[in-house]
Amino acid sequence: MKRFRGFLTGKKPSGSTETKAKLKRTINQMEVKIRNYQRQADEQYELARTLLKSGNKVGAQQALKRRELYLTQVSNTHNKIANLQRTIDTLDVSADNVALTDTLASAQTAIDANIEAASPERTEEVMMELEESIEMVSGMEEALTDTSITEIGMDVEVDDRISKQMAELEAELTTGSLPATSVETSEPIPPVTETATPAKREADKKKLDEMRRQIEEGLRS
């Protein structure tokens, strides 16, 4: 049925498949011969018994010799079948090796294609380009997170003037002319004294206003 299906589909069996089929047919034929040889050997044994009972000792011996010949054929045919079966097994192994070799050849072709696509030179080139891209992104990140544009640039002269004004403000705070929350200082502010006169407080207020004006002008310059 399988051969007929192959004929309909236009597919011819491979040489290995045909050889295996022929070997199996031969084995089947030899198994038939073994059964015939065994039957004939049994018949000769029964004949020897019959002849011996009838007193024909020579005939019985001849029957037993023929029986041994048949048994020898049985043994030889078994050996032939074993060789044929070993040949079939070898064909199976060789067919597996052919399939495996074809698979390995396909794998080698794929590996060669991958090596060509990712050769050491190409890989090194890609890694260098990737390193440059990472450095560019790092540079952009550093530039975008730079806070220098939000800082007020001041020269040394302005810094000195602000430091002087801060010292004067801290001195004013010690007199109680400014509320404690108007200026931050790292030193504790003494309590406001009760001896400050209204005229003194007015003068301190004017002086504080003047210092604030100078600070604002310094920040704008």
mmCIF file of N, CA, C and O in Angstrom, residues 77-156:
data_model
loop_
_atom_site.group_PDB
_atom_site.id
_atom_site.type_symbol
_atom_site.label_atom_id
_atom_site.label_comp_id
_atom_site.label_asym_id
_atom_site.label_seq_id
_atom_site.Cartn_x
_atom_site.Cartn_y
_atom_site.Cartn_z
ATOM 1 N N THR A 77 21.070 -21.298 8.320
ATOM 2 C CA THR A 77 20.091 -20.291 7.877
ATOM 3 C C THR A 77 19.856 -19.247 8.965
ATOM 4 O O THR A 77 19.687 -18.046 8.682
ATOM 5 N N HIS A 78 19.836 -19.679 10.223
ATOM 6 C CA HIS A 78 19.728 -18.717 11.329
ATOM 7 C C HIS A 78 20.901 -17.729 11.299
ATOM 8 O O HIS A 78 20.716 -16.513 11.521
ATOM 9 N N ASN A 79 22.095 -18.225 11.017
ATOM 10 C CA ASN A 79 23.264 -17.351 10.936
ATOM 11 C C ASN A 79 23.132 -16.347 9.783
ATOM 12 O O ASN A 79 23.498 -15.172 9.912
ATOM 13 N N LYS A 80 22.594 -16.840 8.665
ATOM 14 C CA LYS A 80 22.389 -15.928 7.544
ATOM 15 C C LYS A 80 21.389 -14.830 7.883
ATOM 16 O O LYS A 80 21.577 -13.652 7.541
ATOM 17 N N ILE A 81 20.328 -15.215 8.562
ATOM 18 C CA ILE A 81 19.328 -14.216 8.973
ATOM 19 C C ILE A 81 19.944 -13.187 9.917
ATOM 20 O O ILE A 81 19.665 -11.981 9.828
ATOM 21 N N ALA A 82 20.801 -13.665 10.821
ATOM 22 C CA ALA A 82 21.457 -12.732 11.751
ATOM 23 C C ALA A 82 22.316 -11.732 10.989
ATOM 24 O O ALA A 82 22.333 -10.525 11.304
ATOM 25 N N ASN A 83 23.032 -12.206 9.960
ATOM 26 C CA ASN A 83 23.851 -11.293 9.149
ATOM 27 C C ASN A 83 22.991 -10.296 8.384
ATOM 28 O O ASN A 83 23.330 -9.098 8.262
ATOM 29 N N LEU A 84 21.866 -10.792 7.851
ATOM 30 C CA LEU A 84 20.968 -9.891 7.130
ATOM 31 C C LEU A 84 20.376 -8.829 8.061
ATOM 32 O O LEU A 84 20.268 -7.658 7.697
ATOM 33 N N GLN A 85 20.003 -9.264 9.268
ATOM 34 C CA GLN A 85 19.437 -8.309 10.226
ATOM 35 C C GLN A 85 20.473 -7.266 10.645
ATOM 36 O O GLN A 85 20.156 -6.085 10.808
ATOM 37 N N ARG A 86 21.724 -7.729 10.791
ATOM 38 C CA ARG A 86 22.790 -6.781 11.132
ATOM 39 C C ARG A 86 22.990 -5.776 10.000
ATOM 40 O O ARG A 86 23.257 -4.601 10.238
ATOM 41 N N THR A 87 22.853 -6.256 8.768
ATOM 42 C CA THR A 87 22.969 -5.346 7.629
ATOM 43 C C THR A 87 21.859 -4.298 7.651
ATOM 44 O O THR A 87 22.092 -3.102 7.381
ATOM 45 N N ILE A 88 20.642 -4.721 8.004
ATOM 46 C CA ILE A 88 19.521 -3.765 8.098
ATOM 47 C C ILE A 88 19.797 -2.726 9.178
ATOM 48 O O ILE A 88 19.581 -1.520 8.986
ATOM 49 N N ASP A 89 20.293 -3.199 10.326
ATOM 50 C CA ASP A 89 20.613 -2.265 11.413
ATOM 51 C C ASP A 89 21.692 -1.281 10.981
ATOM 52 O O ASP A 89 21.638 -0.083 11.316
ATOM 53 N N THR A 90 22.682 -1.773 10.234
ATOM 54 C CA THR A 90 23.752 -0.890 9.761
ATOM 55 C C THR A 90 23.205 0.153 8.791
ATOM 56 O O THR A 90 23.623 1.331 8.809
ATOM 57 N N LEU A 91 22.268 -0.264 7.948
ATOM 58 C CA LEU A 91 21.634 0.698 7.039
ATOM 59 C C LEU A 91 20.885 1.784 7.819
ATOM 60 O O LEU A 91 20.933 2.965 7.455
ATOM 61 N N ASP A 92 20.199 1.375 8.876
ATOM 62 C CA ASP A 92 19.487 2.359 9.703
ATOM 63 C C ASP A 92 20.463 3.358 10.318
ATOM 64 O O ASP A 92 20.213 4.564 10.332
ATOM 65 N N VAL A 93 21.560 2.837 10.854
ATOM 66 C CA VAL A 93 22.556 3.718 11.468
ATOM 67 C C VAL A 93 23.155 4.667 10.430
ATOM 68 O O VAL A 93 23.321 5.869 10.672
ATOM 69 N N SER A 94 23.479 4.107 9.246
ATOM 70 C CA SER A 94 24.067 4.956 8.208
ATOM 71 C C SER A 94 23.072 6.009 7.745
ATOM 72 O O SER A 94 23.445 7.157 7.464
ATOM 73 N N ALA A 95 21.776 5.650 7.679
ATOM 74 C CA ALA A 95 20.760 6.635 7.297
ATOM 75 C C ALA A 95 20.656 7.731 8.353
ATOM 76 O O ALA A 95 20.514 8.924 8.029
ATOM 77 N N ASP A 96 20.735 7.334 9.623
ATOM 78 C CA ASP A 96 20.728 8.334 10.695
ATOM 79 C C ASP A 96 21.939 9.258 10.586
ATOM 80 O O ASP A 96 21.837 10.472 10.801
ATOM 81 N N ASN A 97 23.082 8.656 10.239
ATOM 82 C CA ASN A 97 24.291 9.473 10.094
ATOM 83 C C ASN A 97 24.170 10.456 8.935
ATOM 84 O O ASN A 97 24.634 11.606 9.022
ATOM 85 N N VAL A 98 23.539 9.989 7.854
ATOM 86 C CA VAL A 98 23.332 10.894 6.710
ATOM 87 C C VAL A 98 22.429 12.054 7.109
ATOM 88 O O VAL A 98 22.709 13.227 6.798
ATOM 89 N N ALA A 99 21.325 11.741 7.811
ATOM 90 C CA ALA A 99 20.417 12.798 8.257
ATOM 91 C C ALA A 99 21.120 13.751 9.210
ATOM 92 O O ALA A 99 20.950 14.976 9.128
ATOM 93 N N LEU A 100 21.916 13.176 10.119
ATOM 94 C CA LEU A 100 22.644 14.026 11.059
ATOM 95 C C LEU A 100 23.663 14.897 10.345
ATOM 96 O O LEU A 100 23.832 16.079 10.665
ATOM 97 N N THR A 101 24.336 14.317 9.344
ATOM 98 C CA THR A 101 25.321 15.092 8.586
ATOM 99 C C THR A 101 24.653 16.239 7.834
ATOM 100 O O THR A 101 25.172 17.368 7.795
ATOM 101 N N ASP A 102 23.487 15.951 7.249
ATOM 102 C CA ASP A 102 22.744 17.018 6.566
ATOM 103 C C ASP A 102 22.347 18.121 7.535
ATOM 104 O O ASP A 102 22.434 19.314 7.218
ATOM 105 N N THR A 103 21.911 17.708 8.731
ATOM 106 C CA THR A 103 21.527 18.702 9.740
ATOM 107 C C THR A 103 22.722 19.545 10.169
ATOM 108 O O THR A 103 22.637 20.772 10.304
ATOM 109 N N LEU A 104 23.873 18.881 10.390
ATOM 110 C CA LEU A 104 25.077 19.608 10.771
ATOM 111 C C LEU A 104 25.537 20.549 9.660
ATOM 112 O O LEU A 104 26.023 21.665 9.922
ATOM 113 N N ALA A 105 25.379 20.089 8.408
ATOM 114 C CA ALA A 105 25.751 20.958 7.288
ATOM 115 C C ALA A 105 24.865 22.196 7.246
ATOM 116 O O ALA A 105 25.346 23.315 7.003
ATOM 117 N N SER A 106 23.563 22.016 7.499
ATOM 118 C CA SER A 106 22.659 23.174 7.546
ATOM 119 C C SER A 106 23.029 24.107 8.690
ATOM 120 O O SER A 106 23.009 25.337 8.546
ATOM 121 N N ALA A 107 23.382 23.502 9.846
ATOM 122 C CA ALA A 107 23.797 24.325 10.987
ATOM 123 C C ALA A 107 25.070 25.097 10.668
ATOM 124 O O ALA A 107 25.207 26.280 11.031
ATOM 125 N N GLN A 108 26.014 24.443 9.975
ATOM 126 C CA GLN A 108 27.257 25.115 9.618
ATOM 127 C C GLN A 108 26.990 26.279 8.664
ATOM 128 O O GLN A 108 27.589 27.359 8.783
ATOM 129 N N THR A 109 26.066 26.073 7.723
ATOM 130 C CA THR A 109 25.700 27.164 6.812
ATOM 131 C C THR A 109 25.113 28.343 7.581
ATOM 132 O O THR A 109 25.452 29.505 7.317
ATOM 133 N N ALA A 110 24.247 28.035 8.549
ATOM 134 C CA ALA A 110 23.649 29.103 9.359
ATOM 135 C C ALA A 110 24.707 29.816 10.199
ATOM 136 O O ALA A 110 24.692 31.045 10.345
ATOM 137 N N ILE A 111 25.640 29.036 10.750
ATOM 138 C CA ILE A 111 26.710 29.642 11.558
ATOM 139 C C ILE A 111 27.587 30.547 10.699
ATOM 140 O O ILE A 111 27.960 31.657 11.102
ATOM 141 N N ASP A 112 27.919 30.074 9.494
ATOM 142 C CA ASP A 112 28.732 30.907 8.588
ATOM 143 C C ASP A 112 28.022 32.215 8.254
ATOM 144 O O ASP A 112 28.650 33.276 8.196
ATOM 145 N N ALA A 113 26.698 32.128 8.042
ATOM 146 C CA ALA A 113 25.935 33.343 7.751
ATOM 147 C C ALA A 113 25.951 34.291 8.941
ATOM 148 O O ALA A 113 26.094 35.513 8.786
ATOM 149 N N ASN A 114 25.812 33.735 10.158
ATOM 150 C CA ASN A 114 25.846 34.570 11.357
ATOM 151 C C ASN A 114 27.219 35.210 11.548
ATOM 152 O O ASN A 114 27.332 36.371 11.953
ATOM 153 N N ILE A 115 28.274 34.433 11.283
ATOM 154 C CA ILE A 115 29.623 34.974 11.427
ATOM 155 C C ILE A 115 29.851 36.104 10.430
ATOM 156 O O ILE A 115 30.467 37.129 10.745
ATOM 157 N N GLU A 116 29.329 35.915 9.225
ATOM 158 C CA GLU A 116 29.481 36.968 8.218
ATOM 159 C C GLU A 116 28.721 38.231 8.621
ATOM 160 O O GLU A 116 29.195 39.348 8.411
ATOM 161 N N ALA A 117 27.537 38.030 9.224
ATOM 162 C CA ALA A 117 26.740 39.185 9.653
ATOM 163 C C ALA A 117 27.324 39.843 10.899
ATOM 164 O O ALA A 117 27.159 41.051 11.110
ATOM 165 N N ALA A 118 27.987 39.046 11.741
ATOM 166 C CA ALA A 118 28.563 39.586 12.988
ATOM 167 C C ALA A 118 30.020 39.157 13.079
ATOM 168 O O ALA A 118 30.420 38.459 14.009
ATOM 169 N N SER A 119 30.816 39.574 12.095
ATOM 170 C CA SER A 119 32.234 39.254 12.098
ATOM 171 C C SER A 119 32.946 40.020 13.211
ATOM 172 O O SER A 119 32.406 41.002 13.737
ATOM 173 N N PRO A 120 34.137 39.601 13.593
ATOM 174 C CA PRO A 120 34.866 40.341 14.623
ATOM 175 C C PRO A 120 35.057 41.807 14.262
ATOM 176 O O PRO A 120 34.946 42.687 15.127
ATOM 177 N N GLU A 121 35.335 42.091 12.986
ATOM 178 C CA GLU A 121 35.500 43.480 12.574
ATOM 179 C C GLU A 121 34.199 44.250 12.720
ATOM 180 O O GLU A 121 34.174 45.381 13.218
ATOM 181 N N ARG A 122 33.093 43.627 12.274
ATOM 182 C CA ARG A 122 31.791 44.286 12.381
ATOM 183 C C ARG A 122 31.394 44.476 13.833
ATOM 184 O O ARG A 122 30.860 45.524 14.221
ATOM 185 N N THR A 123 31.667 43.458 14.663
ATOM 186 C CA THR A 123 31.337 43.564 16.080
ATOM 187 C C THR A 123 32.117 44.692 16.742
ATOM 188 O O THR A 123 31.565 45.471 17.533
ATOM 189 N N GLU A 124 33.405 44.791 16.432
ATOM 190 C CA GLU A 124 34.221 45.876 17.004
ATOM 191 C C GLU A 124 33.703 47.238 16.549
ATOM 192 O O GLU A 124 33.647 48.191 17.347
ATOM 193 N N GLU A 125 33.320 47.333 15.283
ATOM 194 C CA GLU A 125 32.789 48.595 14.770
ATOM 195 C C GLU A 125 31.502 48.984 15.489
ATOM 196 O O GLU A 125 31.312 50.151 15.878
ATOM 197 N N VAL A 126 30.606 47.999 15.680
ATOM 198 C CA VAL A 126 29.347 48.277 16.366
ATOM 199 C C VAL A 126 29.596 48.698 17.814
ATOM 200 O O VAL A 126 28.960 49.628 18.329
ATOM 201 N N MET A 127 30.536 48.017 18.479
ATOM 202 C CA MET A 127 30.832 48.367 19.870
ATOM 203 C C MET A 127 31.403 49.767 19.981
ATOM 204 O O MET A 127 31.074 50.521 20.915
ATOM 205 N N MET A 128 32.267 50.169 19.043
ATOM 206 C CA MET A 128 32.818 51.524 19.064
ATOM 207 C C MET A 128 31.720 52.555 18.838
ATOM 208 O O MET A 128 31.663 53.586 19.525
ATOM 209 N N GLU A 129 30.840 52.285 17.875
ATOM 210 C CA GLU A 129 29.735 53.210 17.634
ATOM 211 C C GLU A 129 28.815 53.290 18.846
ATOM 212 O O GLU A 129 28.325 54.366 19.193
ATOM 213 N N LEU A 130 28.577 52.133 19.487
ATOM 214 C CA LEU A 130 27.738 52.127 20.678
ATOM 215 C C LEU A 130 28.376 52.930 21.805
ATOM 216 O O LEU A 130 27.693 53.690 22.508
ATOM 217 N N GLU A 131 29.692 52.796 21.977
ATOM 218 C CA GLU A 131 30.385 53.559 23.020
ATOM 219 C C GLU A 131 30.283 55.054 22.750
ATOM 220 O O GLU A 131 30.059 55.850 23.671
ATOM 221 N N GLU A 132 30.443 55.459 21.483
ATOM 222 C CA GLU A 132 30.316 56.877 21.137
ATOM 223 C C GLU A 132 28.903 57.384 21.415
ATOM 224 O O GLU A 132 28.718 58.489 21.928
ATOM 225 N N SER A 133 27.900 56.564 21.087
ATOM 226 C CA SER A 133 26.521 56.969 21.332
ATOM 227 C C SER A 133 26.250 57.135 22.824
ATOM 228 O O SER A 133 25.580 58.076 23.249
ATOM 229 N N ILE A 134 26.794 56.199 23.626
ATOM 230 C CA ILE A 134 26.609 56.300 25.081
ATOM 231 C C ILE A 134 27.262 57.561 25.611
ATOM 232 O O ILE A 134 26.700 58.273 26.467
ATOM 233 N N GLU A 135 28.459 57.897 25.111
ATOM 234 C CA GLU A 135 29.128 59.118 25.557
ATOM 235 C C GLU A 135 28.332 60.359 25.158
ATOM 236 O O GLU A 135 28.240 61.327 25.921
ATOM 237 N N MET A 136 27.752 60.349 23.954
ATOM 238 C CA MET A 136 26.942 61.483 23.523
ATOM 239 C C MET A 136 25.716 61.658 24.398
ATOM 240 O O MET A 136 25.374 62.779 24.801
ATOM 241 N N VAL A 137 25.057 60.548 24.728
ATOM 242 C CA VAL A 137 23.880 60.631 25.597
ATOM 243 C C VAL A 137 24.276 61.124 26.983
ATOM 244 O O VAL A 137 23.577 61.944 27.592
ATOM 245 N N SER A 138 25.414 60.651 27.493
ATOM 246 C CA SER A 138 25.886 61.105 28.802
ATOM 247 C C SER A 138 26.171 62.604 28.771
ATOM 248 O O SER A 138 25.867 63.330 29.724
ATOM 249 N N GLY A 139 26.768 63.077 27.656
ATOM 250 C CA GLY A 139 27.031 64.505 27.531
ATOM 251 C C GLY A 139 25.754 65.318 27.502
ATOM 252 O O GLY A 139 25.667 66.393 28.124
ATOM 253 N N MET A 140 24.751 64.839 26.777
ATOM 254 C CA MET A 140 23.474 65.546 26.735
ATOM 255 C C MET A 140 22.820 65.563 28.105
ATOM 256 O O MET A 140 22.253 66.576 28.532
ATOM 257 N N GLU A 141 22.899 64.425 28.810
ATOM 258 C CA GLU A 141 22.319 64.363 30.145
ATOM 259 C C GLU A 141 23.001 65.351 31.091
ATOM 260 O O GLU A 141 22.346 66.041 31.881
ATOM 261 N N GLU A 142 24.333 65.437 30.990
ATOM 262 C CA GLU A 142 25.075 66.371 31.844
ATOM 263 C C GLU A 142 24.718 67.813 31.525
ATOM 264 O O GLU A 142 24.569 68.646 32.416
ATOM 265 N N ALA A 143 24.562 68.103 30.225
ATOM 266 C CA ALA A 143 24.218 69.470 29.832
ATOM 267 C C ALA A 143 22.819 69.842 30.282
ATOM 268 O O ALA A 143 22.570 70.963 30.753
ATOM 269 N N LEU A 144 21.879 68.912 30.158
ATOM 270 C CA LEU A 144 20.494 69.205 30.511
ATOM 271 C C LEU A 144 20.278 69.307 32.017
ATOM 272 O O LEU A 144 19.314 69.936 32.463
ATOM 273 N N THR A 145 21.153 68.689 32.802
ATOM 274 C CA THR A 145 21.014 68.749 34.264
ATOM 275 C C THR A 145 21.920 69.803 34.889
ATOM 276 O O THR A 145 21.981 69.915 36.112
ATOM 277 N N ASP A 146 22.628 70.603 34.071
ATOM 278 C CA ASP A 146 23.508 71.657 34.584
ATOM 279 C C ASP A 146 22.668 72.793 35.154
ATOM 280 O O ASP A 146 21.738 73.293 34.503
ATOM 281 N N THR A 147 22.963 73.217 36.386
ATOM 282 C CA THR A 147 22.189 74.263 37.061
ATOM 283 C C THR A 147 22.870 75.625 37.007
ATOM 284 O O THR A 147 22.435 76.553 37.683
ATOM 285 N N SER A 148 23.911 75.740 36.204
ATOM 286 C CA SER A 148 24.627 77.012 36.170
ATOM 287 C C SER A 148 23.772 78.155 35.632
ATOM 288 O O SER A 148 23.952 79.311 36.017
ATOM 289 N N ILE A 149 22.807 77.847 34.738
ATOM 290 C CA ILE A 149 21.986 78.921 34.177
ATOM 291 C C ILE A 149 20.998 79.470 35.202
ATOM 292 O O ILE A 149 20.436 80.547 35.013
ATOM 293 N N THR A 150 20.766 78.733 36.293
ATOM 294 C CA THR A 150 19.846 79.215 37.326
ATOM 295 C C THR A 150 20.570 79.943 38.450
ATOM 296 O O THR A 150 19.913 80.449 39.361
ATOM 297 N N GLU A 151 21.894 79.936 38.431
ATOM 298 C CA GLU A 151 22.655 80.613 39.479
ATOM 299 C C GLU A 151 22.962 82.051 39.082
ATOM 300 O O GLU A 151 23.195 82.344 37.899
ATOM 301 N N ILE A 152 22.943 82.941 40.049
ATOM 302 C CA ILE A 152 23.226 84.363 39.804
ATOM 303 C C ILE A 152 24.726 84.570 39.787
ATOM 304 O O ILE A 152 25.414 84.277 40.762
ATOM 305 N N GLY A 153 25.238 85.044 38.682
ATOM 306 C CA GLY A 153 26.668 85.292 38.586
ATOM 307 C C GLY A 153 27.051 86.626 39.221
ATOM 308 O O GLY A 153 26.480 87.668 38.904
ATOM 309 N N MET A 154 28.003 86.613 40.101
ATOM 310 C CA MET A 154 28.453 87.828 40.777
ATOM 311 C C MET A 154 29.968 87.847 40.795
ATOM 312 O O MET A 154 30.602 86.814 40.990
ATOM 313 N N ASP A 155 30.525 89.054 40.624
ATOM 314 C CA ASP A 155 31.973 89.160 40.696
ATOM 315 C C ASP A 155 32.413 89.287 42.141
ATOM 316 O O ASP A 155 31.598 89.342 43.056
ATOM 317 N N VAL A 156 33.711 89.340 42.328
ATOM 318 C CA VAL A 156 34.261 89.367 43.687
ATOM 319 C C VAL A 156 33.850 90.629 44.425
ATOM 320 O O VAL A 156 33.554 90.609 45.626
#
